[in-house]
Every structure is written in structure tokens, then in C-alpha cells.
Coordinates of C-alpha atoms in Angstrom, one line a residue:
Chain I
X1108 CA 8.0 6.3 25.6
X1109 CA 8.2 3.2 27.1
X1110 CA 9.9 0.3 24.7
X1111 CA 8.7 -3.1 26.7
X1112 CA 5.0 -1.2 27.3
X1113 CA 4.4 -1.1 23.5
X1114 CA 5.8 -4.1 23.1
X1115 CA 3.0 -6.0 25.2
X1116 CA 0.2 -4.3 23.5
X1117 CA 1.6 -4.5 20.1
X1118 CA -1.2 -6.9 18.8
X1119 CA -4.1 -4.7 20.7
X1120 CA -3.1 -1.6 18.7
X1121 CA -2.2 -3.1 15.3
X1122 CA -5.3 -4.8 15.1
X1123 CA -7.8 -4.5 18.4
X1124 CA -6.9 -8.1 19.8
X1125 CA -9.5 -8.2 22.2
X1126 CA -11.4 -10.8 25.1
X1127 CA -14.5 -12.4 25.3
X1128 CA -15.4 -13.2 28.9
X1129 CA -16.3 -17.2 29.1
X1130 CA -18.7 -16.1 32.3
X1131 CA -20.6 -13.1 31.3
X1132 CA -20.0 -13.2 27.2
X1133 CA -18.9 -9.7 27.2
X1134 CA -16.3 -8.3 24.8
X1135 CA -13.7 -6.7 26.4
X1136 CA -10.9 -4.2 25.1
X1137 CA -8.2 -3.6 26.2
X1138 CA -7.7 -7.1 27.5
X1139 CA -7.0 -7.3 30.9
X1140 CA -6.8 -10.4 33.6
X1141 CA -10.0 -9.7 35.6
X1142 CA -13.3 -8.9 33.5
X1143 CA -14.7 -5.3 34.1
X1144 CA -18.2 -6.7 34.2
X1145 CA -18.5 -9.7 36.1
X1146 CA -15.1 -9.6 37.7
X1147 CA -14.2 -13.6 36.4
X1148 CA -10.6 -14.3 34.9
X1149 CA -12.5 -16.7 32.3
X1150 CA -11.2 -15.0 28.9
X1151 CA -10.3 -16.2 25.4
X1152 CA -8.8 -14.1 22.7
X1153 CA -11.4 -12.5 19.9
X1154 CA -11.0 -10.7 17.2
X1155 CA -12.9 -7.4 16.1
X1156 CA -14.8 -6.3 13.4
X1157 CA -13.1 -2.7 13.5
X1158 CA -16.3 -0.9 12.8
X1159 CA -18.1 1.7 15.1
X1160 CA -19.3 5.2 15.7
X1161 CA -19.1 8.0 17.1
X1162 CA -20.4 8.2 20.6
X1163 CA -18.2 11.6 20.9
X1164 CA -15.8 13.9 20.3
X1165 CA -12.9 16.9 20.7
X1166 CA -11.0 18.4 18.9
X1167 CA -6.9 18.8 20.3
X1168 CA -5.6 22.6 19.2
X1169 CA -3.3 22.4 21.9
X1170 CA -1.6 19.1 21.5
X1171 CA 0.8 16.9 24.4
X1172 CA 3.7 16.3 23.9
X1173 CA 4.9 14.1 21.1
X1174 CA 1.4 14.8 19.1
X1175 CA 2.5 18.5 18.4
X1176 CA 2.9 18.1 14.5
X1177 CA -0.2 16.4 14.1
X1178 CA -2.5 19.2 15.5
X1179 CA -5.6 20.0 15.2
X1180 CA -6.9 16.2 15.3
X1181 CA -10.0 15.1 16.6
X1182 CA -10.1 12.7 19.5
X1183 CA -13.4 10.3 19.8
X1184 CA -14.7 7.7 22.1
X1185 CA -15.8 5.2 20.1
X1186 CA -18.4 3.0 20.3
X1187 CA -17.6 -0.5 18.1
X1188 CA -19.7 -2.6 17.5
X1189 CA -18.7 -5.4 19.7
X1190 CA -19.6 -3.2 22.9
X1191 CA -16.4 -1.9 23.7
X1192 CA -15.6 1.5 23.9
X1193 CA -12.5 3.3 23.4
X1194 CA -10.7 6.6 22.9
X1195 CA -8.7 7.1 19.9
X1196 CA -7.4 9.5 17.1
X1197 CA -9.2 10.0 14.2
X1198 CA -7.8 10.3 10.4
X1199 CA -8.4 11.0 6.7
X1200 CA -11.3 13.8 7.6
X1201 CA -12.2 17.0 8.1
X1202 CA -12.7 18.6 11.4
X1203 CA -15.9 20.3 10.8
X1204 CA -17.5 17.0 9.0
X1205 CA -17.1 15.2 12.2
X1206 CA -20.7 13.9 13.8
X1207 CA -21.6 12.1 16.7
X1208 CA -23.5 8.7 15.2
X1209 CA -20.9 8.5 12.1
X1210 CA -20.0 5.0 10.8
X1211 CA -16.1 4.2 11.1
X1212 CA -13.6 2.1 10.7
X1213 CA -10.2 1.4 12.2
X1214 CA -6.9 1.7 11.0
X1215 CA -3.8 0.9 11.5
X1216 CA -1.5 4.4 11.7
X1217 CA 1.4 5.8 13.1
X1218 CA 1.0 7.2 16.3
X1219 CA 4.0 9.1 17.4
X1220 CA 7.9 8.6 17.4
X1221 CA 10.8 8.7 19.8
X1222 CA 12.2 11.7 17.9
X1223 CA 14.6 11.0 15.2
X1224 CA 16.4 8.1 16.2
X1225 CA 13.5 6.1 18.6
X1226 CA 10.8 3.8 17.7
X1227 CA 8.2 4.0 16.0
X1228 CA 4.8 3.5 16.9
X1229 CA 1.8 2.3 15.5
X1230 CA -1.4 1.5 16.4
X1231 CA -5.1 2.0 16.0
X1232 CA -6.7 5.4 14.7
X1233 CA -10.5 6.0 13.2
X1234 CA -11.7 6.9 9.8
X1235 CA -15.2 7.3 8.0
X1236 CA -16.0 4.4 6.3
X1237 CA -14.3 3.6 3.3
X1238 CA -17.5 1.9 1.8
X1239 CA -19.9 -0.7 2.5
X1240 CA -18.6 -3.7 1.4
X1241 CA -19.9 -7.2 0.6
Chain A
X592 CA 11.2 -17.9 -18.9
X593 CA 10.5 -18.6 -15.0
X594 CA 7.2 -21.0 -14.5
X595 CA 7.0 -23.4 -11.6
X596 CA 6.6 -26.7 -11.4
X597 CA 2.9 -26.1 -9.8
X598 CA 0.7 -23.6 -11.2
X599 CA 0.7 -20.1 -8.6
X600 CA -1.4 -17.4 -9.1
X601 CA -3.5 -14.9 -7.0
X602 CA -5.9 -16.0 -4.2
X603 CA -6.4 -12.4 -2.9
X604 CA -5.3 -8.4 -4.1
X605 CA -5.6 -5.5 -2.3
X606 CA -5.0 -1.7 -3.2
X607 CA -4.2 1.3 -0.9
X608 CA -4.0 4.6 -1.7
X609 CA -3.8 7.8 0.5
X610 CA -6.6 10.5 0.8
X611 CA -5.2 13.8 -0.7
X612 CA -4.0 14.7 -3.7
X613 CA -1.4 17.3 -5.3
X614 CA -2.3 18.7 -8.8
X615 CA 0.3 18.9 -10.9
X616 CA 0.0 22.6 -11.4
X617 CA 0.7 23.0 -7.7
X618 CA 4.3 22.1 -8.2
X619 CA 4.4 24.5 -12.2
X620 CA 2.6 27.3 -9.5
X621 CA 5.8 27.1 -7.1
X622 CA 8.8 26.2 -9.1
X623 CA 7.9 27.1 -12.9
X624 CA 5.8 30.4 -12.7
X625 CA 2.7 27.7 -13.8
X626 CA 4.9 27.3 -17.4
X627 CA 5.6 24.6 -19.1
X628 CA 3.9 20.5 -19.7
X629 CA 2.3 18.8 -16.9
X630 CA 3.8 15.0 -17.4
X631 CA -0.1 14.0 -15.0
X632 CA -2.9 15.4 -13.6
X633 CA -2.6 14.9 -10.2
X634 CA -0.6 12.9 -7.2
X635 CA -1.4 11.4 -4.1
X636 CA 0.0 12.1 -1.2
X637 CA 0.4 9.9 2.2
X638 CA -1.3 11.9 5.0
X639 CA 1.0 13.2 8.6
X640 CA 0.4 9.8 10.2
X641 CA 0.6 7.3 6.6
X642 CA 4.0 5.6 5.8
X643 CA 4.8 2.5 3.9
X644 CA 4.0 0.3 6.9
X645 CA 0.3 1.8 7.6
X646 CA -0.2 1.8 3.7
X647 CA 1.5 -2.3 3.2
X648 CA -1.2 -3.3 6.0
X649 CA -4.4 -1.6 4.8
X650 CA -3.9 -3.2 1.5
X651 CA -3.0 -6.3 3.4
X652 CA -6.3 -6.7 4.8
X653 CA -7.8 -5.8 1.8
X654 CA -6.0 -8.8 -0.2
X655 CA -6.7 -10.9 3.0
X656 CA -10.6 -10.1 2.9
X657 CA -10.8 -11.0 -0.7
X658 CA -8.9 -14.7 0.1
X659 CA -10.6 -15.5 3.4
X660 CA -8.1 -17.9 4.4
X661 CA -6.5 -18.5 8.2
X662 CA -3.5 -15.7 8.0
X663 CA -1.4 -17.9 10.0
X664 CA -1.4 -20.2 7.0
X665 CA 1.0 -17.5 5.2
X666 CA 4.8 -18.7 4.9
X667 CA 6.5 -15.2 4.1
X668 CA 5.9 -11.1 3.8
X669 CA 7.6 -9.8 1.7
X670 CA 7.7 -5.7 1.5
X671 CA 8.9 -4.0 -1.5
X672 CA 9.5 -0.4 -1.3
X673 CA 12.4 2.3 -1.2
X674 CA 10.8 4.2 1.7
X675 CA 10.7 1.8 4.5
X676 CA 10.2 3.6 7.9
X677 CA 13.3 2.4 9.4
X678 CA 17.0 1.6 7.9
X679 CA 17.0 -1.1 10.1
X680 CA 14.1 -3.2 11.3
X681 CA 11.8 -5.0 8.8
X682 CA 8.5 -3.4 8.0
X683 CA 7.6 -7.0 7.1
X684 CA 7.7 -8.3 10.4
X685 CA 5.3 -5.2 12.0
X686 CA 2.7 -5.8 8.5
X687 CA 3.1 -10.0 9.7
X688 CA 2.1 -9.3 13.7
X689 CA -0.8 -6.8 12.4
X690 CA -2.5 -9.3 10.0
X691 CA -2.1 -12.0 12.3
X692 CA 0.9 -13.8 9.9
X693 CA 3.4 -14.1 12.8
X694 CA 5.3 -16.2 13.9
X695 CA 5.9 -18.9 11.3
X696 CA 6.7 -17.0 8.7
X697 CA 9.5 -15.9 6.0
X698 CA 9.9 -11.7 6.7
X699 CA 11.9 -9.6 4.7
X700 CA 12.4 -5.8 3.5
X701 CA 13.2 -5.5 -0.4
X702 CA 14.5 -2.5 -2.1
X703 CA 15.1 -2.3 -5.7
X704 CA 13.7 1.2 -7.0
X705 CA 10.3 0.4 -8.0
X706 CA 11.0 -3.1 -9.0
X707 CA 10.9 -4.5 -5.5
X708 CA 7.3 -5.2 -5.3
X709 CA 7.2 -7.6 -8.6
X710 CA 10.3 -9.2 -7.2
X711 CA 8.6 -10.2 -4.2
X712 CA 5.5 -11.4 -6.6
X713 CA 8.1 -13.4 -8.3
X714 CA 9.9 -14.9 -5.5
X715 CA 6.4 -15.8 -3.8
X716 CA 5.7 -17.9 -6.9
X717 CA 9.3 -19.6 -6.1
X718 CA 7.7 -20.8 -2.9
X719 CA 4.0 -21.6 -3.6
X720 CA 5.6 -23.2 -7.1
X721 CA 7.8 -25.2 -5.0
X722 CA 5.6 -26.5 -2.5
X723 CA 7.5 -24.5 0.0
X724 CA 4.6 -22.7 1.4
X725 CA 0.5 -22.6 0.6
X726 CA 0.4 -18.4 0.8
X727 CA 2.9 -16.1 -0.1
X728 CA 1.9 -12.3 0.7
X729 CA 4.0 -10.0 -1.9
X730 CA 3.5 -5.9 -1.4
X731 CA 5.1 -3.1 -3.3
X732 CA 4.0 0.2 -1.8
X733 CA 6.1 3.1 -1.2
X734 CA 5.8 7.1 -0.1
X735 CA 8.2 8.2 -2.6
X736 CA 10.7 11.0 -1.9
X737 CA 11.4 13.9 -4.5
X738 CA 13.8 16.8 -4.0
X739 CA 11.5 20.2 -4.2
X740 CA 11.5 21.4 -7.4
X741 CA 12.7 18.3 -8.9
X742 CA 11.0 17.7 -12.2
X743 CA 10.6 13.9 -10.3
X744 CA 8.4 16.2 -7.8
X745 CA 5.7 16.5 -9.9
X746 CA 4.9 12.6 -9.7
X747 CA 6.4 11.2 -7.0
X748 CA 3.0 10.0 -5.1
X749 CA 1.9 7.2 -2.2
X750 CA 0.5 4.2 -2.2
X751 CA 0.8 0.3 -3.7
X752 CA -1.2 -3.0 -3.4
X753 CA -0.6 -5.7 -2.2
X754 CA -1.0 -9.4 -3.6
X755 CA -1.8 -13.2 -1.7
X756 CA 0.1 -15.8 -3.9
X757 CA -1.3 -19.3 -3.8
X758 CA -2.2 -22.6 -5.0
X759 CA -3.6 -22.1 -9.1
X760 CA -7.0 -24.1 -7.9
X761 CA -7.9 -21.1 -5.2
X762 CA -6.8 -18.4 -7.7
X763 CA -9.0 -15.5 -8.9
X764 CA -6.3 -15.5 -11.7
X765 CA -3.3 -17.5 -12.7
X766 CA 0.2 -16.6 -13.5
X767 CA 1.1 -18.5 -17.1
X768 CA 5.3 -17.2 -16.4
X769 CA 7.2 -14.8 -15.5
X770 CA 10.3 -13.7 -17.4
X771 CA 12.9 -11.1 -16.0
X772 CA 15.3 -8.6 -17.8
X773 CA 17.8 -7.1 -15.6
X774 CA 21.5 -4.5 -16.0
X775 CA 23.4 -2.4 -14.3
X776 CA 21.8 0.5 -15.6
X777 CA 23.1 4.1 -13.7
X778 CA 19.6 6.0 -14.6
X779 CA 18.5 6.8 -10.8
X780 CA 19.5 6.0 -7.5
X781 CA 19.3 7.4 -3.7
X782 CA 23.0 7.4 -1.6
X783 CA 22.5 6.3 2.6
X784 CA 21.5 8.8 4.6
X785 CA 20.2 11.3 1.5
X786 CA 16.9 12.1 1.7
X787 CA 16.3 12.4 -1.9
X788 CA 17.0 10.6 -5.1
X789 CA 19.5 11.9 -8.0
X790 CA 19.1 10.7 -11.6
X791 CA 21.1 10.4 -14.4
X792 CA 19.4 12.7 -17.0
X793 CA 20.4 10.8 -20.3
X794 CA 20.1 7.2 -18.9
X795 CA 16.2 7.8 -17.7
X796 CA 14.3 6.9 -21.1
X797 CA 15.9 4.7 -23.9
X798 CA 18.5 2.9 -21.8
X799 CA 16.3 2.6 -18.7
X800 CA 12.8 2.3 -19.3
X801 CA 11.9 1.4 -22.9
X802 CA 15.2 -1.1 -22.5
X803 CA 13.9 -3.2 -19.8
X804 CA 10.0 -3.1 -20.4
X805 CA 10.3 -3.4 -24.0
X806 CA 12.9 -6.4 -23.8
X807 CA 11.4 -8.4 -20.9
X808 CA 8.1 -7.8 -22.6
X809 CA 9.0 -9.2 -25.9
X810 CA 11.2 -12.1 -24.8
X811 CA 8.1 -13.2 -22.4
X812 CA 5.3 -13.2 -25.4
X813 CA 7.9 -14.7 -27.6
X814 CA 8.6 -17.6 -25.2
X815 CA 5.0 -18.5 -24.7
X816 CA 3.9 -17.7 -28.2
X817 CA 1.6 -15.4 -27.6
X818 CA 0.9 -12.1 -29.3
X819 CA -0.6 -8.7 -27.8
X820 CA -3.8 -9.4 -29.4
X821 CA -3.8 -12.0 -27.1
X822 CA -4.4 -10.0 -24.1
X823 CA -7.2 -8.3 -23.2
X824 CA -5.3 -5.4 -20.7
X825 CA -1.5 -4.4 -20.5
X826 CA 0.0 -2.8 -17.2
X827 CA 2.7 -1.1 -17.4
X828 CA 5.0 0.5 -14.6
X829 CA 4.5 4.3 -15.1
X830 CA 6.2 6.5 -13.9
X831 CA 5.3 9.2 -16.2
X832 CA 1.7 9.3 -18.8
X833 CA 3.4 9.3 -21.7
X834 CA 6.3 6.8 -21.0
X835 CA 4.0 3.4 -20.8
X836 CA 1.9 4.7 -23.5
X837 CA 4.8 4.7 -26.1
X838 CA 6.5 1.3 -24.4
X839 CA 3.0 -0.6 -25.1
X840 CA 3.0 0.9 -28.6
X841 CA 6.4 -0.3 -29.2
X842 CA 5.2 -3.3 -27.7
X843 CA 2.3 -3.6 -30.3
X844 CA -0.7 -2.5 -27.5
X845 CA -3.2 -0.6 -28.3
X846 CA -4.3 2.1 -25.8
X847 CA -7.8 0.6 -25.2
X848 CA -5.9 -2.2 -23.6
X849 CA -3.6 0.0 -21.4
X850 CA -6.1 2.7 -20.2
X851 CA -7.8 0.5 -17.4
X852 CA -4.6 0.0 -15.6
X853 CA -3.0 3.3 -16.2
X854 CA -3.4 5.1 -12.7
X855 CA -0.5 7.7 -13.0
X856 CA -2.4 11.0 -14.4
X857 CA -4.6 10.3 -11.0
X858 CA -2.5 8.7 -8.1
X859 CA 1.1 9.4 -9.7
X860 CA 3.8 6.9 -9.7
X861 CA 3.8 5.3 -6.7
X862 CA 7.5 3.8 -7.6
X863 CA 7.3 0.0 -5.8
X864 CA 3.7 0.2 -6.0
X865 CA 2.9 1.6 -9.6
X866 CA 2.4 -1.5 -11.9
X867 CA 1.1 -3.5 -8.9
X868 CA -1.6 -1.3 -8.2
X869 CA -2.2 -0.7 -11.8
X870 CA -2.7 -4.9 -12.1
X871 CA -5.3 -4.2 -9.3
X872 CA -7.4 -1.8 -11.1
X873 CA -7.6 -4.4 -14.1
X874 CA -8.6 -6.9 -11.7
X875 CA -11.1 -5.1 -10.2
X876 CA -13.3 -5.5 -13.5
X877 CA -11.7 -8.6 -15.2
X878 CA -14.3 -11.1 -16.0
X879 CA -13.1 -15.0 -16.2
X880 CA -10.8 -15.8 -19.1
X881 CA -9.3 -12.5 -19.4
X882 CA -5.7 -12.5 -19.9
X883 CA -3.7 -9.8 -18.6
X884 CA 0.1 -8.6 -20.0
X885 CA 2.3 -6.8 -17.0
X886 CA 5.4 -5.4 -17.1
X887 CA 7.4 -3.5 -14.3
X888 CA 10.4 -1.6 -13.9
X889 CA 12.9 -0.8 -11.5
X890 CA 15.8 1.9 -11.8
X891 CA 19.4 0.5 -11.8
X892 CA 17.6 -1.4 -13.3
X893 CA 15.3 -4.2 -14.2
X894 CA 11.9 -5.2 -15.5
X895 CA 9.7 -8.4 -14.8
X896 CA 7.3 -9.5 -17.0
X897 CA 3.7 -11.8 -16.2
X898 CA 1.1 -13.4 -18.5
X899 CA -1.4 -13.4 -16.4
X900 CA -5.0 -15.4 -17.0
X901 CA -8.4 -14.4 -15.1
X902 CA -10.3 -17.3 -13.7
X903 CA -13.4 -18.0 -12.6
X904 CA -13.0 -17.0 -9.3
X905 CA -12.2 -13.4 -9.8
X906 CA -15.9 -12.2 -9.9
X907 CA -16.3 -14.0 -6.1
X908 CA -13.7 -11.6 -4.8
X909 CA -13.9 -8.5 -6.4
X910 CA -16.4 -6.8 -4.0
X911 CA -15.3 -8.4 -0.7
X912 CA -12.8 -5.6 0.0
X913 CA -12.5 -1.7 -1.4
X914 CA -11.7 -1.2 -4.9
X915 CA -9.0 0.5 -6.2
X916 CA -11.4 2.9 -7.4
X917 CA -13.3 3.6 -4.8
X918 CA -9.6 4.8 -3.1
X919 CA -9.7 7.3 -6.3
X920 CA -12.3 8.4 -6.1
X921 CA -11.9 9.4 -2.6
X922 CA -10.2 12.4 -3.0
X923 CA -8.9 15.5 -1.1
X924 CA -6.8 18.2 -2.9
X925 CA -4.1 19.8 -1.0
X926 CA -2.0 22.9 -2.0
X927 CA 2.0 23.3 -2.1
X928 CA 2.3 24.5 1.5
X929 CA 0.4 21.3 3.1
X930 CA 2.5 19.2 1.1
X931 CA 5.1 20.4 1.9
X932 CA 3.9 19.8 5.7
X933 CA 2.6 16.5 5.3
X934 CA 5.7 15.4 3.6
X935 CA 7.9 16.4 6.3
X936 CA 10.0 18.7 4.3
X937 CA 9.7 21.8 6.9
X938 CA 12.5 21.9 9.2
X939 CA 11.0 22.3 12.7
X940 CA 13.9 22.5 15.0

């Protein structure tokens, strides 16, 4: 686990810092210097909604290493709606009441840790939604 | 009696509670042969990946969706809890980067028992009261530990709100005073480097609880004149069902005005959290000009107590974020053997 890497994309996992691209308008996630669609460096920080769905999903049995105690979870691209796309963990449900097309939200979660004594690290994960709220 | 020289109160609340739950006859199943009282119905339980840091930022953003104001307008997170994920490196300064809080901003990690999160409430209406700071963000959440087969096992539970101190004229409701009752009291306590609590049997009730609730209670009304029939809800901290329904009777509350924010037969205590999140419940379905009667309580030990009014505001907010509720209500029971799992207590190597 790599101390200075987390430490860069602290704010992009706690709470999907993203780009809008000043060229093309595009939202991009992770940010990144060079836009993936129009290939411009024009970008200003954004903020995201958090919401999505399900565009797919896996389920890990046999989990890498540092995940092992979480296993089974269910891995999903998700599809928020900003644009972006992005793989991530998914929490607080059932395996079998996963669906492509379901509503969900990010949260903020612990990811894994440097055994006993190492960081900690948090970051994005998916849930259903909580409710509809005003 | 602690009242600032401008009026505080709360701009924004938020509640967090975990998804499962352990039934109380889980624990009587393992440990008692299923004999004996059950002191609640149920507890909830932080899932593999839920500490007090994921739990302090969820109800963040639930307090901050409520307030809609610029985060970066908040002068100090404050996190009071006696499970922090590290011994050493604020959980307040993670819950400030996720909200978007950092960097000009007061961060700090309180502990005392479960009076740490009404401590922070109190010093954030130091700061707002002072002109020190427009926002004040004050959390008490905690995944509390309980040695297996403890009789503290069958409530110890996860979860906690958190609350967004500000200026009186943006508040949902208002805080009238504060008033604080504190001893060296040896009723419960955790050592470094133990992973669960030890309490002193004799010391948990009389000297303890009903000591510090009752007398903070009673010295607060008394200060500002006012009389439980003055209130419309009471909060208590709760550790146990039956211990907040005999302090509000001693107090002179009735239980119509306690059961709204008396969580612990569903949730558990949630120790830092318990009153805090009780308050949240109450405010969930207070209408303007309530007034609301909280006391808290922290082993070793301490209690603060709040006179708290409702304004106008309240019914702008309530809906913006999840209820405490709705977190209730959603609900996943779990048996002995994945609590034991989710709550780390297997040794795997």
C-alpha cells in the first residue's frame, strides 16, 4: 500500500472530487491532466451528486489480497449520473438482491488496512439508496 | 449555567446508524442458555467495512444537507467517541477533508465515555457564542466494544449523529443553556491497549447515572425556571430501557414525553452517540415552538444538560436528508456467529 499514492487521491475517494472539461463539458472521474474525450487540459474541479446505477456486476469469492475478510462482496461498474463510470465495492446488501439498473448511492467506507499497525484507508463504496429525499 | 453571549443553536442534524441488527436473545442464546431479562430488544451493529470515521461522515452529510451552507465556512470538527480508528491520528481531520471542511478549521478527537459528543455540542456553542466561528460541526458516534458475554454485550451497539452549530437566526432550533455536572466517578472505564471496557459493578446506577442526569437535570430547570411540564420531549442518554425511564420519572417526566427519543430497545446504546441521536429522532418530528429537555452522560463521569427550543425553521429541514427513522427501519438481523465476525472478535492469525 502505497502511503504518498492515497494521499493524492484522498479527496477523489472520500467524496468523488471530480473535473469538468472547459472544452468539451464532459465530467470526468478520476481527474486526470489531459481529458479522455477531447484530449484538452481545460479542467475545473466539480463536485458529484454520488447517485448511480448499476451498469454491472461480480461477485469476488476468491478475494486479493488485503480484501480477504471482506469476501464474498460484489464489485459494480457504476454508471453515476454525471456520465462517469467507475468500478467500486458495494455495501449494506445482499448478494442475490443485486440488479443491473438499481438506484445507488455512494459512501464513504473503509477499504482495506496496512495490517495491524498501517493506515487505514478509506474511500468510496456503493449502496442502494437510502431513500428518495427532498 | 453556561449560555453565550449570542444565541447558538442548530442549523443542521444528521443521524447514522448501521444496517444490521443483534437481538438481544442472540447474546441470552450463547452466554445464558436464553434465561434470564432482556435489558432491549435489539442492537445495531457497524458492518465489516463501518467504523466511527465512515459512520461521523455519513451523518455529516446528512447534517450538512439539511444546513446547505459552503462547508468551508465551518471553524472546527469535533469527534466524540471512545472507538476512534486510530490511537493516534484525528478522525476529525479525515471527516474535515471528506466534507470539504479542510483546511481552516479547528480538528480534534474527544473521548469521554459517552459524554464526548455533548461536550463537543457544548464547546461548539463556546465558539459560535463567542463570535469565534459562524459553524461549529459537533459528532458523537461510536462502535462500542463489549467483552463477550459481558452483561454490557447485550447493548453495546453502532452509530451517533451528528450536529451543525450556528448562528440562533439560521437555527432549526435554539439552545436556551447548557449546564454541566461533572466527578470523578470510578463506575466504567477502558485501560490502553485493552480491547474491552471493565466496570465497577456497584458504582454503575445510583452514583453514576441517576447522580449526574438527575443533578445536571435539576440544577438546569431550576436555573432557567422552568418545569418539566414545560417541555414537550426529554432525551435521555440510555444506556439501558429502564435506566432513562426511571431518571425522567425522578426527574418529573412523564413517559409520553420520553418515548420519541428513546432509541435503545431498537439501535442499543450507542455510548457517544446515544442522547445525540436520540435529540435527532425528536427533531425529526418537532414542529416550531417545541421545547426539548436533554440530558447526557458519560462514565467517570459527567452529564450535560440543554433546554432546547424548536423554531420555525425545523419543518424546512427535516426532509432534506434521511431520517433517523428511516435508518431503523432499515434493518438486517444477524446471528451470534456474524457478529462475532463483523465485530472483529475472531482471531484469524
Amino acid at each position: 500500500m502505497s502511503i504518498p499514492r492515497n494521499w493524492r487521491t484522498r479527496q477523489q475517494r472520500y467524496s468523488l472530487k471530480a473535473e469538468v472539461c472547459n472544452a468539451c463539458g464532459n465530467t470526468i472521474f478520476p481527474p486526470r491532466d489531459v481529458c479522455p474525450h477531447c484530449a484538452e487540459q481545460k479542467q475545473s474541479w466539480t463536485n458529484l451528486s454520488g447517485r448511480g446505477e448499476i451498469y454491472s456486476f461480480t461477485t469476488m469469492y476468491s478475494a486479493p489480497a488485503g480484501f480477504e475478510e471482506y469476501a464474498p462482496y460484489t464489485m459494480a461498474l457504476v454508471k453515476l449520473a454525471e456520465g462517469p463510470m467507475i468500478t467500486a465495492q458495494l455495501t449494506d446488501v445482499d448478494t442475490e438482491d443485486v440488479k443491473i439498473g438499481m438506484p445507488v448511492e455512494m459512501v464513504t467506507r473503509k477499504l482495506s488496512q496496512d495490517g495491524d499497525e498501517g493506515q487505514i484507508l478509506y474511500g468510496y463504496k456503493f449502496r442502494p439508496m437510502l431513500r428518495q429525499v427532498a | 449555567m453556561l449560555k453565550p453571549d449570542r444565541d447558538v443553536g442548530i442549523v443542521g442534524y444528521g443521524a447514522y446508524v448501521p444496517r444490521y441488527r443483534l437481538p438481544a436473545s442472540e447474546v441470552a442464546r450463547v452466554w445464558t442458555d436464553g434465561s434470564g431479562g432482556l435489558p432491549i430488544k435489539e442492537k445495531a451493529v457497524a458492518g465489516l467495512d463501518e467504523d466511527t470515521l465512515s459512520m461521523s461522515v455519513e451523518a455529516a452529510r446528512n447534517a450538512l444537507e439539511r444546513a446547505r451552507i459552503d462547508p468551508s465556512e465551518i471553524r472546527a470538527v469535533w469527534v466524540g467517541s471512545e472507538s476512534h480508528p486510530y490511537a493516534v491520528k484525528p478522525t476529525s481531520t479525515i471527516v474535515a477533508e471528506a466534507i470539504g471542511a479542510a483546511p481552516s478549521v479547528q480538528a480534534a478527537d474527544l473521548e469521554f465515555a459517552c459524554k464526548a459528543g455533548s461536550e463537543a455540542i457544548v464547546m461548539g456553542m463556546g465558539i459560535v457564542g463567542s463570535g469565534m466561528g459562524r459553524y461549529v460541526l459537533a459528532i458523537g458516534m461510536d462502535t462500542a466494544q463489549a467483552r463477550p458475554g459481558d452483561a454490557l454485550e447485550y447493548t453495546a451497539a453502532s452509530g451517533g449523529a451528528a450536529f451543525l452549530i450556528g448562528p440562533a437566526a439560521e437555527s432549526a432550533a435554539v439552545y436556551e443553556a447548557s449546564l454541566s455536572h461533572v466527578t470523578d466517578t470510578p463506575d466504567f472505564w477502558r485501560r490502553a491497549y485493552a480491547h474491552y471496557p471493565s466496570h465497577g459493578h456497584r458504582f454503575t446506577g445510583e452514583p453514576a447515572y441517576f447522580e449526574h442526569v438527575t443533578t445536571a437535570g435539576r440544577r438546569l430547570m431550576a436555573e432557567l425556571g422552568t418545569v418539566p411540564a414545560d417541555y414537550n420531549y426529554v432525551v435521555l442518554h440510555q444506556p439501558n430501557t429502564k435506566f432513562p425511564q426511571r431518571a425522567a420519572q425522578i426527574l418529573g417526566f412523564t413517559t409520553e414525553q420520553l418515548k420519541t427519543g428513546l432509541l435503545v430497545p431498537v439501535i442499543g446504546n450507542t455510548y457517544a452517540g446515544s442522547s445525540l441521536i436520540g435529540l435527532t429522532a425528536i427533531l425529526d418530528i418537532a414542529k416550531p415552538g417545541d421545547r426539548i429537555f436533554m440530558v447526557s452522560f458519560g462514565s467517570g463521569a459527567g452529564s450535560d444538560a440543554f433546554s432546547i427550543r424548536v423554531t420555525d425553521r425545523i419543518t424546512e429541514i427535516q426532509n432534506r436528508a434521511p431520517q433517523t427513522q428511516d435508518y431503523i427501519a432499515r434493518r438486517k438481523v444477524i446471528d451470534y456467529a456474524t457478529y462475532v465476525r463483523y465485530r472483529h472478535k475472531l482471531q484469524m492469525k
